[in-house]
XYZ file of C-alpha atoms in Angstrom:
482
model
C 85.937 72.111 89.816
C 84.541 75.508 89.664
C 88.091 76.791 88.796
C 87.588 74.381 86.339
C 84.682 76.324 84.523
C 85.397 78.767 81.705
C 85.824 82.092 83.188
C 84.795 84.780 80.663
C 85.247 87.952 83.321
C 88.416 86.766 84.082
C 89.690 86.792 80.297
C 87.592 89.440 79.024
C 89.247 91.535 82.411
C 92.401 90.249 82.187
C 92.226 91.088 77.721
C 91.937 94.673 78.939
C 94.906 95.187 81.186
C 97.383 92.479 79.123
C 95.850 95.281 76.408
C 96.611 98.326 77.872
C 100.151 96.862 79.575
C 101.372 95.917 75.601
C 100.767 99.730 74.888
C 102.286 100.804 78.207
C 99.352 101.799 79.992
C 100.232 100.016 83.077
C 102.368 97.079 84.314
C 101.545 93.271 83.037
C 102.727 92.013 86.906
C 100.498 94.858 88.902
C 98.044 93.912 85.668
C 97.322 90.283 86.136
C 97.078 90.786 90.468
C 94.951 93.167 89.988
C 92.673 90.964 87.417
C 92.891 87.658 89.472
C 91.716 89.888 92.431
C 89.145 91.560 90.564
C 87.486 89.541 88.506
C 85.629 86.944 91.392
C 84.638 90.598 92.690
C 83.491 91.461 89.488
C 81.149 87.927 89.223
C 80.194 88.426 92.216
C 78.899 92.178 92.316
C 76.981 91.256 88.772
C 74.617 87.669 90.874
C 74.198 89.875 93.789
C 72.530 92.911 90.750
C 71.241 90.334 88.799
C 69.366 88.836 91.856
C 68.130 92.293 92.382
C 66.717 93.139 88.615
C 65.411 89.693 88.712
C 63.507 91.055 91.899
C 62.540 93.818 90.488
C 61.361 91.710 86.904
C 59.749 89.765 88.442
C 57.652 91.269 91.189
C 56.769 94.028 88.205
C 55.204 90.640 85.994
C 53.101 88.737 88.879
C 52.185 92.865 90.150
C 52.962 95.469 87.278
C 54.713 98.772 88.235
C 53.554 99.790 91.544
C 55.750 97.002 93.067
C 58.104 98.620 91.378
C 57.724 101.339 92.598
C 56.910 100.547 96.329
C 59.867 97.858 96.355
C 61.677 101.601 94.504
C 60.130 103.674 97.987
C 61.353 100.586 99.889
C 65.378 100.748 98.905
C 66.983 103.838 100.400
C 66.009 101.951 103.852
C 67.191 98.863 102.557
C 69.497 100.963 101.448
C 71.005 101.770 105.188
C 72.436 97.634 106.330
C 74.899 98.387 103.734
C 75.353 102.279 104.848
C 76.371 100.953 108.401
C 77.978 97.105 107.355
C 79.693 98.783 104.794
C 80.868 101.711 106.274
C 82.412 99.900 109.407
C 83.598 96.928 106.036
C 86.310 99.966 104.719
C 87.570 100.487 108.336
C 87.812 96.031 108.139
C 89.554 96.216 105.030
C 92.337 99.029 105.199
C 93.309 97.343 108.991
C 92.859 93.504 107.830
C 95.096 94.394 104.332
C 97.537 96.454 106.216
C 98.402 93.566 109.214
C 98.529 90.356 105.873
C 101.121 92.638 103.707
C 102.976 92.712 106.619
C 102.241 88.966 108.230
C 101.319 90.546 111.466
C 98.302 87.526 111.693
C 97.808 88.290 114.876
C 96.324 91.164 114.450
C 93.691 89.554 112.133
C 91.627 88.478 114.493
C 90.848 91.522 116.393
C 89.928 93.959 113.661
C 87.713 91.219 112.314
C 85.530 90.508 116.493
C 85.055 94.541 117.154
C 84.547 95.378 113.638
C 81.090 92.524 113.644
C 80.077 94.143 116.519
C 80.416 97.051 115.969
C 78.060 96.873 112.674
C 75.377 94.437 114.636
C 75.463 96.723 117.450
C 74.769 99.511 114.888
C 72.475 97.935 112.599
C 69.908 96.411 115.450
C 68.460 99.593 115.931
C 67.823 100.048 112.469
C 65.942 96.910 111.995
C 63.781 97.608 114.658
C 62.637 100.542 113.393
C 61.849 99.530 109.842
C 59.982 96.659 110.966
C 57.383 98.619 113.690
C 57.176 101.150 111.558
C 57.362 100.036 107.349
C 54.161 101.929 106.086
C 54.541 105.450 108.055
C 58.018 105.399 106.337
C 56.604 104.565 102.923
C 54.335 106.995 103.579
C 56.950 109.725 103.952
C 57.876 109.345 100.396
C 54.637 109.010 98.644
C 51.524 109.342 98.931
C 50.536 105.955 96.529
C 48.400 104.586 98.646
C 49.342 101.505 96.591
C 52.694 101.973 96.500
C 52.848 102.474 100.362
C 51.290 99.289 100.537
C 52.997 96.661 98.987
C 56.456 98.956 99.310
C 55.527 98.231 103.532
C 54.934 95.434 103.307
C 58.379 94.266 101.763
C 60.175 96.407 103.782
C 59.022 94.884 106.948
C 59.869 91.581 106.533
C 63.668 92.881 104.599
C 64.512 95.162 107.984
C 64.615 91.725 109.553
C 67.972 90.912 106.749
C 69.489 94.199 108.496
C 71.887 93.296 110.322
C 73.207 89.817 108.641
C 73.761 91.897 105.010
C 76.597 94.400 107.494
C 78.094 91.130 108.903
C 78.324 89.305 105.182
C 80.108 92.565 104.058
C 82.372 92.674 106.933
C 83.430 88.325 105.859
C 83.841 89.670 102.178
C 86.251 92.248 102.715
C 88.547 90.756 105.712
C 88.859 87.464 102.880
C 89.612 90.310 100.566
C 91.839 91.977 102.505
C 93.251 88.707 102.738
C 94.141 88.991 98.785
C 91.227 85.547 98.988
C 88.397 87.300 96.236
C 87.571 83.991 95.051
C 85.911 82.581 98.566
C 83.968 85.721 98.754
C 82.650 85.508 95.228
C 81.483 81.764 96.104
C 79.628 82.617 99.249
C 78.067 85.618 98.146
C 77.513 84.559 94.791
C 76.083 81.592 96.029
C 73.765 83.243 97.743
C 72.382 84.825 95.425
C 71.569 82.187 93.103
C 69.362 80.839 96.001
C 68.017 83.898 96.458
C 67.073 83.504 93.086
C 65.666 80.532 93.130
C 64.103 80.631 96.574
C 61.539 83.975 94.844
C 60.466 82.147 91.773
C 58.934 79.225 94.244
C 58.259 82.138 96.959
C 56.151 84.710 94.030
C 55.541 82.469 91.654
C 54.914 79.437 93.305
C 53.177 80.433 95.893
C 51.915 83.401 94.875
C 53.349 85.259 97.985
C 54.780 88.771 95.426
C 56.688 90.970 97.207
C 56.613 89.403 100.910
C 57.772 85.986 99.052
C 60.494 89.031 97.761
C 60.935 90.103 100.935
C 61.380 86.470 102.231
C 63.784 84.887 99.975
C 66.143 88.100 100.651
C 66.066 87.490 104.069
C 66.686 84.002 104.018
C 69.543 83.950 101.819
C 71.886 86.096 103.915
C 71.384 84.382 107.366
C 72.702 81.790 105.141
C 76.158 83.288 103.620
C 75.855 84.937 107.316
C 76.262 81.371 108.717
C 78.611 79.902 105.794
C 81.167 82.519 106.522
C 81.622 82.617 110.382
C 81.652 78.816 109.730
C 84.097 79.130 107.258
C 86.354 82.053 109.861
C 86.133 79.775 112.455
C 87.189 77.070 111.203
C 89.869 78.739 108.267
C 87.498 76.374 105.778
C 84.175 75.699 104.474
C 83.046 72.240 103.325
C 82.623 72.335 99.211
C 84.446 76.019 98.737
C 87.944 75.083 100.235
C 90.907 76.288 102.686
C 90.371 79.826 103.960
C 93.234 82.547 104.442
C 92.727 83.383 107.778
C 91.610 81.834 110.857
C 89.396 83.609 112.912
C 89.102 82.675 116.734
C 85.427 84.053 118.145
C 85.909 83.908 121.742
C 88.142 86.999 122.456
C 87.933 90.274 123.233
C 85.087 91.997 120.787
C 84.859 95.342 122.714
C 89.013 96.091 122.416
C 89.436 100.044 123.042
C 92.099 100.985 120.239
C 90.726 98.619 117.694
C 86.674 100.862 117.885
C 89.519 104.010 117.400
C 90.967 103.343 114.842
C 88.010 102.247 113.053
C 86.019 104.372 114.382
C 88.594 107.114 112.681
C 88.348 105.705 109.450
C 85.273 104.459 108.667
C 83.317 107.352 110.263
C 84.117 108.838 106.738
C 83.092 105.348 105.001
C 80.116 105.282 106.686
C 79.044 109.378 105.819
C 80.309 108.344 102.142
C 77.484 105.611 101.833
C 75.108 108.015 104.011
C 75.703 110.726 101.277
C 74.003 107.962 99.084
C 71.537 106.451 100.560
C 70.888 110.326 102.574
C 70.196 111.585 99.747
C 67.789 108.373 97.675
C 65.379 109.429 99.789
C 64.575 113.298 98.599
C 65.732 111.971 95.121
C 62.695 109.286 95.458
C 60.284 112.628 96.642
C 61.105 114.504 93.622
C 60.831 111.635 90.889
C 57.456 110.927 92.723
C 56.278 114.867 91.078
C 56.330 113.196 87.576
C 53.695 110.934 88.129
C 54.484 106.567 89.359
C 55.065 105.297 86.181
C 58.665 107.480 85.929
C 59.216 106.281 89.608
C 58.167 102.963 88.273
C 61.424 103.418 85.322
C 64.233 105.167 87.437
C 63.558 102.306 89.712
C 64.488 100.152 86.856
C 67.361 102.154 85.053
C 69.078 102.256 88.178
C 69.000 98.643 88.746
C 70.701 98.557 85.264
C 72.640 101.012 86.465
C 73.627 98.810 88.987
C 74.571 95.866 86.950
C 76.734 98.165 84.763
C 78.658 99.619 88.034
C 79.711 96.099 89.278
C 83.361 96.407 88.110
C 83.513 99.493 90.421
C 83.009 96.175 93.473
C 85.646 93.983 91.904
C 88.384 97.504 90.972
C 87.303 99.431 94.317
C 88.141 96.852 96.115
C 91.732 95.176 95.294
C 92.889 98.522 94.636
C 92.233 98.394 98.881
C 93.023 95.465 98.786
C 96.871 95.591 96.855
C 97.418 99.395 98.201
C 96.884 97.917 101.654
C 99.647 95.642 101.213
C 101.768 97.373 99.514
C 101.441 99.874 102.225
C 101.767 97.532 104.787
C 105.145 95.865 102.986
C 106.433 99.609 103.017
C 106.037 100.475 99.281
C 104.549 103.539 99.096
C 105.629 104.021 95.564
C 103.963 100.494 94.756
C 100.202 101.660 96.139
C 100.797 104.765 94.337
C 100.846 102.456 90.939
C 98.398 100.402 92.024
C 96.321 103.169 92.359
C 97.055 104.402 88.376
C 97.269 101.688 86.984
C 93.655 99.443 88.486
C 91.345 103.042 86.894
C 92.649 102.348 83.475
C 92.380 99.504 83.584
C 88.911 99.953 85.566
C 87.773 103.327 83.029
C 87.995 100.863 79.278
C 85.993 97.721 81.425
C 82.974 100.181 81.951
C 83.305 101.841 78.263
C 82.956 98.198 77.305
C 79.934 97.812 78.973
C 78.241 101.068 78.752
C 78.837 100.459 74.811
C 77.164 97.885 74.824
C 74.156 98.555 77.322
C 73.398 101.875 75.824
C 72.764 100.073 72.265
C 70.567 96.963 73.396
C 68.298 99.974 75.800
C 64.916 99.094 74.718
C 64.753 94.979 75.027
C 67.280 95.400 78.494
C 63.932 97.741 79.320
C 61.013 95.564 78.141
C 62.570 92.428 80.662
C 61.499 94.073 83.417
C 57.567 95.190 82.271
C 54.218 92.895 81.559
C 53.231 95.670 79.081
C 56.456 96.423 76.364
C 53.592 99.501 74.823
C 53.676 100.918 78.511
C 54.491 104.527 78.762
C 56.646 103.583 81.282
C 59.257 102.135 79.248
C 60.301 105.001 76.207
C 61.349 106.763 79.593
C 63.075 104.036 81.644
C 64.362 103.497 78.127
C 66.190 107.222 78.306
C 66.557 106.954 81.068
C 69.120 103.798 80.615
C 71.453 105.466 78.006
C 71.916 108.450 80.387
C 73.278 106.388 83.272
C 75.696 103.820 80.569
C 76.839 106.752 79.806
C 77.706 108.367 83.524
C 78.693 105.325 84.786
C 81.569 105.144 83.139
C 83.364 107.519 85.161
C 82.417 106.076 88.271
C 86.188 103.832 86.719
C 87.726 106.742 88.728
C 86.122 108.030 91.100
C 85.322 104.406 92.402
C 88.767 102.869 91.748
C 90.137 106.384 93.654
C 87.812 105.685 96.734
C 89.142 102.352 97.104
C 92.530 103.213 96.811
C 92.079 106.760 99.376
C 90.162 103.719 101.993
C 93.473 101.701 101.981
C 95.182 104.113 103.110
C 93.011 106.141 106.129
C 92.049 108.420 103.964
C 88.610 108.035 103.532
C 87.782 112.015 103.904
C 87.954 113.102 100.662
C 85.677 109.952 99.496
C 82.838 111.168 101.275
C 83.176 115.096 100.033
C 82.725 113.493 97.003
C 79.717 111.988 96.976
C 78.465 114.626 99.133
C 78.563 116.974 96.738
C 77.647 114.809 93.766
C 74.749 113.650 94.879
C 73.401 116.923 97.164
C 75.458 120.138 95.446
C 74.099 118.370 91.634
C 72.288 115.338 91.239
C 69.602 116.909 93.681
C 69.386 119.578 92.553
C 68.869 119.156 88.696
C 66.589 116.371 89.285
C 64.663 119.225 91.333
C 64.912 121.351 88.494
C 63.006 118.903 86.115
C 60.558 117.896 88.536
C 59.786 121.428 88.629
C 60.794 123.700 84.518
C 60.413 122.327 81.224
C 64.118 120.991 82.067
C 61.780 118.115 83.111
C 63.671 114.226 82.334
C 67.117 116.191 81.165
C 67.331 116.956 85.031
C 67.110 113.899 85.759
C 69.728 112.758 83.057
C 72.022 114.865 84.667
C 71.057 113.419 87.484
C 73.156 110.465 86.811
C 76.554 113.169 86.007
C 76.503 114.798 88.911
C 76.923 111.317 90.918
C 79.371 110.507 89.047
C 81.247 112.929 87.663
C 82.167 114.710 90.876
C 83.168 112.242 92.821
C 85.974 111.445 89.745
C 87.211 114.349 89.790
C 87.480 114.699 93.193
C 88.756 111.404 94.292
C 91.345 111.852 91.577
C 92.817 115.160 93.105
C 93.129 113.844 96.197
C 95.152 110.578 95.283
C 97.389 112.394 92.990
C 97.943 115.200 95.621
C 100.150 112.243 97.594
C 99.037 113.684 100.541
C 97.679 109.853 101.633
C 101.144 107.965 102.414
C 101.236 110.230 105.176
C 97.828 109.164 106.883
C 98.039 105.793 105.917
C 101.315 105.726 108.438
C 98.967 105.692 111.467
C 97.225 102.667 110.783
C 100.767 100.237 109.968
C 100.999 97.703 111.968
C 103.862 98.946 113.447
C 101.730 101.537 114.837
C 98.898 99.431 115.996
C 98.447 96.863 118.521
C 96.120 94.037 119.379
C 95.643 90.714 120.349
C 93.604 87.083 118.276
């Protein structure tokens, strides 16, 4: 029934893709296949980032800017789930997409089990540490007692959801690598909608504030994990439909060859995500020097940035899946064409969305605060407009990062993010906090974290060196059993 509903996101992306095909910028067949794989993932991103934005808006209205700042300080710690889970999910999609393209279905199960084992083993120690020392960890970033109190309360509970969030990323990448982005959209998007409903009850109905937001997040992640697990085990999920692959969870989890491949591919990807997660700690500490109202404004702008960046969810993973499948089929020219053409569709999509946000920045920011005349609003509007311009470069950097991930050439996207964050974004933010540069330092930090990866990832993909690297991860170079 869902497939018969009006689908404005698919129509929007397809219209852009077909317009580019008409002027000869992309191949129509590849454009249509890209659209079919990308739009469910974009919708998933919209749902999940909207959920995050609604969380911030709800606690901002219910508790005030201090709650926004507190959750903002907790954000990098919660982000460790996506750093570890997303990094190893990169290895999963690289292995699974190439095996799916080569019809080596008997090798998929081992990649899934090993990925799940690694993610759980890596995230459990993080969960224990965050649960045991939440206030102490928040206190490393700020000396605001109210922000420490609220951020610590949120972090202690949300930490329990970290292993589940990591497993959800693996589950989604398994299906996307098998050419199915619809099912992860339904499952993860449904989880985001349920999370919003839970938060309404917990934050406002029961008056639990930031604690309610954390409980809702954990419960939603547990439910999504169960849905992926049941669906992969049965090959279908009641109410959702058939999965493209099924996996036996009774096989081996510790498989030396698969672990070696996963570590080689995923370690740079974990590092790339760790760059952003790790950079958020000093970045928030620097922003705290401006004052709590600027911290709240920055957190609001990050939520809007996240929503603007949702096309990257679709196009980056589409590039990973389609480039990987082409390589699995032995079609290196097709893989290269997919990388460049998906980037062109992505950039145009980003540009249109960013223009809308730039124009309507004022009313968007007001949705997050209880006082539309407060000093947080003006600062947040400026940051949102800077982010709206800078995020367009994500269409380049994110797409090529996804394409390189599929080949196993994950080092350069890591380098690009490290240079962008630690070489540009953090230094200019610090100059803003300590010199007359002021808020312009924060504006420029958005450009540092987007333009540098765009330039570096484009250069690396254009060299074609990833073709040789990918050969060691193709199905005929691997062994495995289900």
